[in-house]
Short mmCIF file of C-alpha atoms in Angstrom, two decimals:
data_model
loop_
_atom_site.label_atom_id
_atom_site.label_comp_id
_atom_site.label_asym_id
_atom_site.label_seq_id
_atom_site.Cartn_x
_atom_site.Cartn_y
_atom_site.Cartn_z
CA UNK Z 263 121.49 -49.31 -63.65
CA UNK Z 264 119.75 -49.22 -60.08
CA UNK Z 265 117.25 -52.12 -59.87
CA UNK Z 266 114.85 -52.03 -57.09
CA UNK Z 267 112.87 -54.76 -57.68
CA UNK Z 268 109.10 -55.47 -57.85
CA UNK Z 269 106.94 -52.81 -55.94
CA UNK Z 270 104.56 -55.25 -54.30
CA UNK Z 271 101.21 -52.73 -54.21
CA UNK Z 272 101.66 -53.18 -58.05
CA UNK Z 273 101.80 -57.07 -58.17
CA UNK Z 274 98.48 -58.57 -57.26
CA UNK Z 275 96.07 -59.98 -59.54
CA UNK Z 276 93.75 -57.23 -59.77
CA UNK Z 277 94.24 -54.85 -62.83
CA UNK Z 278 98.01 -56.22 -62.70
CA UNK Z 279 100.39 -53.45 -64.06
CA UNK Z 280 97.92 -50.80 -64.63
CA UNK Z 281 97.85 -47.87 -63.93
CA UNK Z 282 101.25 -45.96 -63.39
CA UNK Z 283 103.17 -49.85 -63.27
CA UNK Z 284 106.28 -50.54 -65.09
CA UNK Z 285 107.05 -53.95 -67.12
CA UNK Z 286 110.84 -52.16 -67.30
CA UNK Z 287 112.92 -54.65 -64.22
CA UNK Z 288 114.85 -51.77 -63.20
CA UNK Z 289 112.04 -48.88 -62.29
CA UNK Z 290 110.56 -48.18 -59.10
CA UNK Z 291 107.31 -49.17 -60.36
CA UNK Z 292 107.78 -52.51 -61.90
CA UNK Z 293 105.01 -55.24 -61.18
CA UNK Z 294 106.72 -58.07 -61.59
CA UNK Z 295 107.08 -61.03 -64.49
CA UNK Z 296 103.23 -61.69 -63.89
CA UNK Z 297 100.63 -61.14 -60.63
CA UNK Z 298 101.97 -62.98 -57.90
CA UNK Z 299 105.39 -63.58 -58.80
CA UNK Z 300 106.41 -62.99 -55.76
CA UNK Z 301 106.56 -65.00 -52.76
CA UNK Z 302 105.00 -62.23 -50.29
CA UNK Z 303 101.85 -60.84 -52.47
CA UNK Z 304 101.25 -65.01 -53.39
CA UNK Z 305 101.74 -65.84 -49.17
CA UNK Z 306 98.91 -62.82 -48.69
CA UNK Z 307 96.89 -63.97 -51.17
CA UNK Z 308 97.05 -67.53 -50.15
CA UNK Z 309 96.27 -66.83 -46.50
CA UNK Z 310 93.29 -64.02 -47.43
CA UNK Z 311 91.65 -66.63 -49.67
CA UNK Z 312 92.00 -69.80 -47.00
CA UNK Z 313 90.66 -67.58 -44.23
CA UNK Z 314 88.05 -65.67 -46.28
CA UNK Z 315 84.60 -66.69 -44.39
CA UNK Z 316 86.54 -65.86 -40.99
CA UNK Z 317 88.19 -62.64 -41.72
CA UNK Z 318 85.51 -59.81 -40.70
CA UNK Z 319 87.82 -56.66 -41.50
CA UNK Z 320 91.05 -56.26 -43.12
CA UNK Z 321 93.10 -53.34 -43.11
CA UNK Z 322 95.91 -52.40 -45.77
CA UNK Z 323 98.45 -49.57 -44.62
CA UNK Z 324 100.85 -48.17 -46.65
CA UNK Z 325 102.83 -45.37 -47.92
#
């Protein structure tokens, strides 16, 4: 089967794998083994909360 691997909009802490997320590895969808798992949402996360009385506006594109 065709694995993509975890869909990182879909792997943050915040209502983790709800709504239209996958726990199946191989779908489109799939939110990881548990929020965070992976290094880039964590790295975000980490950086958002350390900076978090500076940051004045954050912006999220995607598509």
């Amino acid at each position: 089967p065709l694995c993509y691997g975890v869909d990182p909009n879909r792997n943050w802490d915040y209502k983790w794998c709800e709504g239209g997320a996958s726990h199946d590895p191989c779908s489109d969808t799939y939110c990881g083994s548990k929020a965070f798992s992976e290094v880039e949402t964590l790295q975000v996360s980490q950086f958002l909360n350390t900076h978090k009385d500076t940051i004045v506006h954050y912006i999220n594109f995607h598509s």
